[in-house]
Amino acid sequence: EVQHESDPAQSRHLITADCYLVFSIGKNFAIELNDVQEIIEPDDLMELPSATGFDCRVMNLRGTVVPVINLNAFYGYAEDDRARDKKLIIARKGETVIAIEVDQILTIYKQVQYKPTPSLNPRLSEKKDTLDRLIEFVNESGVKEHVLVINVEAMMNNYLGLVPTNQSYEIELKEKGELS
């Protein structure tokens, strides 16, 4: 009798299906757990010379240059100087990897049903394509709140212009003179 080993990637997908990593940037947001590679401390971030905005830093992630997205700046929220628990969510879509800087990680939350994103306040409406759904999250106080879910692929494609491999991103930075 032949035994077939189950595919670990398939098993992981079944376990993490409909799960979200809920985090805070002054307001609670979520990201699909399937898009999360790992969560790390924001150590040794490098500023890109003459770069400004939400993507002005990079990091070395085990030998790969990864762009760091300041989510507060991306969505137009003020930096919370009191946020001492900042973390980097390492997000992956295919071969493309980004680091998303958040103020605080709250929990992993399972929510099978979601709703389309309603009309957003003006601060978020210009980046509506990165907020394609919303889940109902019951916070630690037992209060139900609507949490917007970030579409990592739309963020990568529409705002970062990332190409599928990080090596190409390094070449692009070198051509711009932003990485020596």
mmCIF file of C-alpha atoms in Angstrom:
data_model
loop_
_atom_site.group_PDB
_atom_site.id
_atom_site.type_symbol
_atom_site.label_atom_id
_atom_site.label_comp_id
_atom_site.label_asym_id
_atom_site.label_seq_id
_atom_site.Cartn_x
_atom_site.Cartn_y
_atom_site.Cartn_z
ATOM 1 C CA GLU A 1 0.000 0.000 0.000
ATOM 2 C CA VAL A 2 1.376 3.414 -1.014
ATOM 3 C CA GLN A 3 0.999 6.283 1.410
ATOM 4 C CA HIS A 4 0.884 9.813 0.070
ATOM 5 C CA GLU A 5 2.357 12.575 2.153
ATOM 6 C CA SER A 6 0.157 15.615 2.342
ATOM 7 C CA ASP A 7 1.494 18.800 0.806
ATOM 8 C CA PRO A 8 2.587 21.104 3.689
ATOM 9 C CA ALA A 9 1.678 24.220 1.674
ATOM 10 C CA GLN A 10 -1.827 22.855 1.087
ATOM 11 C CA SER A 11 -2.193 21.980 4.785
ATOM 12 C CA ARG A 12 -1.034 25.445 5.820
ATOM 13 C CA HIS A 13 -3.546 27.031 3.457
ATOM 14 C CA LEU A 14 -6.397 25.013 4.982
ATOM 15 C CA ILE A 15 -5.383 25.999 8.509
ATOM 16 C CA THR A 16 -4.988 29.704 7.695
ATOM 17 C CA ALA A 17 -7.981 30.032 5.340
ATOM 18 C CA ASP A 18 -10.318 32.826 6.441
ATOM 19 C CA CYS A 19 -7.832 33.946 9.130
ATOM 20 C CA TYR A 20 -6.615 37.511 9.530
ATOM 21 C CA LEU A 21 -3.792 39.145 11.433
ATOM 22 C CA VAL A 22 -5.378 42.139 13.173
ATOM 23 C CA PHE A 23 -3.095 45.076 14.003
ATOM 24 C CA SER A 24 -3.279 48.728 14.894
ATOM 25 C CA ILE A 25 -1.984 51.959 13.364
ATOM 26 C CA GLY A 26 -4.127 54.159 15.556
ATOM 27 C CA LYS A 27 -7.104 52.348 13.991
ATOM 28 C CA ASN A 28 -7.449 48.587 13.659
ATOM 29 C CA PHE A 29 -6.758 46.989 10.276
ATOM 30 C CA ALA A 30 -6.208 43.390 9.175
ATOM 31 C CA ILE A 31 -4.216 41.428 6.613
ATOM 32 C CA GLU A 32 -4.958 37.918 5.359
ATOM 33 C CA LEU A 33 -2.856 35.445 7.298
ATOM 34 C CA ASN A 34 -1.960 33.678 4.027
ATOM 35 C CA ASP A 35 -0.071 36.853 3.004
ATOM 36 C CA VAL A 36 1.991 36.936 6.221
ATOM 37 C CA GLN A 37 5.419 35.304 6.143
ATOM 38 C CA GLU A 38 6.528 36.376 9.617
ATOM 39 C CA ILE A 39 6.444 39.187 12.183
ATOM 40 C CA ILE A 40 9.728 40.752 13.316
ATOM 41 C CA GLU A 41 11.129 43.686 15.280
ATOM 42 C CA PRO A 42 11.900 46.830 13.244
ATOM 43 C CA ASP A 43 15.676 46.758 13.770
ATOM 44 C CA ASP A 44 18.313 48.179 11.411
ATOM 45 C CA LEU A 45 16.045 49.945 8.928
ATOM 46 C CA MET A 46 17.982 51.922 6.332
ATOM 47 C CA GLU A 47 16.814 55.303 5.040
ATOM 48 C CA LEU A 48 17.004 55.725 1.268
ATOM 49 C CA PRO A 49 18.878 58.925 0.371
ATOM 50 C CA SER A 50 16.574 61.707 -0.860
ATOM 51 C CA ALA A 51 13.501 59.482 -0.560
ATOM 52 C CA THR A 52 10.396 60.697 1.249
ATOM 53 C CA GLY A 53 6.974 59.281 1.970
ATOM 54 C CA PHE A 54 5.651 55.928 3.071
ATOM 55 C CA ASP A 55 8.358 53.847 1.352
ATOM 56 C CA CYS A 56 11.592 55.685 2.151
ATOM 57 C CA ARG A 57 13.276 52.835 4.036
ATOM 58 C CA VAL A 58 14.536 49.338 3.267
ATOM 59 C CA MET A 59 15.800 46.462 5.362
ATOM 60 C CA ASN A 60 18.096 43.510 4.928
ATOM 61 C CA LEU A 61 16.029 40.366 5.442
ATOM 62 C CA ARG A 62 18.514 37.501 5.454
ATOM 63 C CA GLY A 63 20.427 38.925 2.491
ATOM 64 C CA THR A 64 17.450 40.300 0.544
ATOM 65 C CA VAL A 65 16.679 44.016 0.300
ATOM 66 C CA VAL A 66 13.026 44.494 1.284
ATOM 67 C CA PRO A 67 11.090 47.787 1.075
ATOM 68 C CA VAL A 68 9.549 48.946 4.365
ATOM 69 C CA ILE A 69 6.091 50.500 4.155
ATOM 70 C CA ASN A 70 5.134 52.908 6.931
ATOM 71 C CA LEU A 71 1.406 52.165 7.072
ATOM 72 C CA ASN A 72 0.639 55.306 9.113
ATOM 73 C CA ALA A 73 2.107 57.456 6.324
ATOM 74 C CA PHE A 74 0.536 55.311 3.564
ATOM 75 C CA TYR A 75 -2.994 55.886 4.897
ATOM 76 C CA GLY A 76 -2.366 59.411 6.211
ATOM 77 C CA TYR A 77 -2.485 58.717 9.949
ATOM 78 C CA ALA A 78 -0.274 60.626 12.377
ATOM 79 C CA GLU A 79 2.639 58.713 13.889
ATOM 80 C CA ASP A 80 1.870 57.560 17.417
ATOM 81 C CA ASP A 81 4.951 58.466 19.450
ATOM 82 C CA ARG A 82 3.557 56.381 22.313
ATOM 83 C CA ALA A 83 3.581 53.193 20.189
ATOM 84 C CA ARG A 84 6.494 51.338 21.746
ATOM 85 C CA ASP A 85 5.510 47.949 20.405
ATOM 86 C CA LYS A 86 6.098 48.613 16.692
ATOM 87 C CA LYS A 87 6.453 45.504 14.547
ATOM 88 C CA LEU A 88 7.162 44.648 10.936
ATOM 89 C CA ILE A 89 4.761 42.307 9.191
ATOM 90 C CA ILE A 90 6.728 40.566 6.448
ATOM 91 C CA ALA A 91 4.163 40.063 3.683
ATOM 92 C CA ARG A 92 4.671 37.909 0.598
ATOM 93 C CA LYS A 93 2.808 37.522 -2.678
ATOM 94 C CA GLY A 94 4.579 35.021 -4.874
ATOM 95 C CA GLU A 95 8.252 35.999 -4.915
ATOM 96 C CA THR A 96 7.610 39.630 -3.906
ATOM 97 C CA VAL A 97 8.203 40.557 -0.264
ATOM 98 C CA ILE A 98 7.509 43.787 1.631
ATOM 99 C CA ALA A 99 7.755 44.795 5.279
ATOM 100 C CA ILE A 100 4.720 46.622 6.670
ATOM 101 C CA GLU A 101 5.434 48.714 9.767
ATOM 102 C CA VAL A 102 2.556 48.769 12.269
ATOM 103 C CA ASP A 103 2.121 50.204 15.753
ATOM 104 C CA GLN A 104 0.894 47.021 17.441
ATOM 105 C CA ILE A 105 -0.086 43.421 16.636
ATOM 106 C CA LEU A 106 -3.419 42.553 18.263
ATOM 107 C CA THR A 107 -4.401 38.977 17.385
ATOM 108 C CA ILE A 108 -5.105 36.351 14.753
ATOM 109 C CA TYR A 109 -8.818 36.285 14.038
ATOM 110 C CA LYS A 110 -10.911 33.799 12.081
ATOM 111 C CA GLN A 111 -13.803 35.294 10.126
ATOM 112 C CA VAL A 112 -15.365 33.290 7.319
ATOM 113 C CA GLN A 113 -17.722 35.970 6.061
ATOM 114 C CA TYR A 114 -16.650 39.411 4.956
ATOM 115 C CA LYS A 115 -18.338 42.398 3.392
ATOM 116 C CA PRO A 116 -17.336 44.620 0.493
ATOM 117 C CA THR A 117 -15.698 47.857 1.554
ATOM 118 C CA PRO A 118 -18.291 50.599 2.006
ATOM 119 C CA SER A 119 -17.654 54.198 1.093
ATOM 120 C CA LEU A 120 -14.549 55.327 2.939
ATOM 121 C CA ASN A 121 -13.665 58.579 4.631
ATOM 122 C CA PRO A 122 -11.661 60.970 2.412
ATOM 123 C CA ARG A 123 -8.342 60.015 4.036
ATOM 124 C CA LEU A 124 -8.689 56.412 2.821
ATOM 125 C CA SER A 125 -10.748 56.818 -0.362
ATOM 126 C CA GLU A 126 -7.783 57.505 -2.670
ATOM 127 C CA LYS A 127 -6.275 54.145 -1.645
ATOM 128 C CA LYS A 128 -9.605 52.267 -1.758
ATOM 129 C CA ASP A 129 -8.102 49.643 -4.090
ATOM 130 C CA THR A 130 -5.914 48.422 -1.195
ATOM 131 C CA LEU A 131 -8.937 48.019 1.109
ATOM 132 C CA ASP A 132 -11.164 45.586 -0.723
ATOM 133 C CA ARG A 133 -13.210 44.128 2.148
ATOM 134 C CA LEU A 134 -14.088 44.438 5.768
ATOM 135 C CA ILE A 135 -14.519 41.948 8.588
ATOM 136 C CA GLU A 136 -16.378 42.176 11.874
ATOM 137 C CA PHE A 137 -13.870 41.871 14.694
ATOM 138 C CA VAL A 138 -14.757 41.470 18.362
ATOM 139 C CA ASN A 139 -12.022 43.295 20.285
ATOM 140 C CA GLU A 140 -10.669 42.468 23.756
ATOM 141 C CA SER A 141 -13.412 44.604 25.346
ATOM 142 C CA GLY A 142 -16.072 42.472 23.631
ATOM 143 C CA VAL A 143 -17.059 45.298 21.278
ATOM 144 C CA LYS A 144 -17.781 44.399 17.665
ATOM 145 C CA GLU A 145 -16.032 46.696 15.196
ATOM 146 C CA HIS A 146 -15.581 46.783 11.441
ATOM 147 C CA VAL A 147 -11.953 46.267 10.410
ATOM 148 C CA LEU A 148 -10.671 47.003 6.914
ATOM 149 C CA VAL A 149 -8.576 44.266 5.298
ATOM 150 C CA ILE A 150 -5.498 45.334 3.338
ATOM 151 C CA ASN A 151 -5.017 43.857 -0.124
ATOM 152 C CA VAL A 152 -1.243 43.326 -0.151
ATOM 153 C CA GLU A 153 -1.079 42.515 -3.857
ATOM 154 C CA ALA A 154 -2.849 45.758 -4.825
ATOM 155 C CA MET A 155 -0.498 47.714 -2.545
ATOM 156 C CA MET A 156 2.555 46.108 -4.163
ATOM 157 C CA ASN A 157 1.336 46.511 -7.730
ATOM 158 C CA ASN A 158 -0.390 49.893 -7.613
ATOM 159 C CA TYR A 159 1.743 51.923 -5.200
ATOM 160 C CA LEU A 160 5.167 50.329 -5.041
ATOM 161 C CA GLY A 161 5.679 49.244 -8.638
ATOM 162 C CA LEU A 162 7.430 46.128 -7.401
ATOM 163 C CA VAL A 163 8.497 43.543 -9.892
ATOM 164 C CA PRO A 164 8.230 39.853 -9.025
ATOM 165 C CA THR A 165 11.725 39.373 -7.615
ATOM 166 C CA ASN A 166 13.619 41.350 -5.021
ATOM 167 C CA GLN A 167 16.742 41.157 -7.147
ATOM 168 C CA SER A 168 14.991 43.276 -9.774
ATOM 169 C CA TYR A 169 13.930 45.719 -7.042
ATOM 170 C CA GLU A 170 17.588 46.052 -6.016
ATOM 171 C CA ILE A 171 18.533 46.784 -9.629
ATOM 172 C CA GLU A 172 15.770 49.407 -9.839
ATOM 173 C CA LEU A 173 17.070 51.089 -6.648
ATOM 174 C CA LYS A 174 20.649 51.063 -7.975
ATOM 175 C CA GLU A 175 19.531 52.651 -11.247
ATOM 176 C CA LYS A 176 17.790 55.419 -9.285
ATOM 177 C CA GLY A 177 20.976 55.921 -7.257
ATOM 178 C CA GLU A 178 19.124 55.027 -4.042
ATOM 179 C CA LEU A 179 21.207 51.942 -3.261
ATOM 180 C CA SER A 180 24.952 51.703 -3.658
#
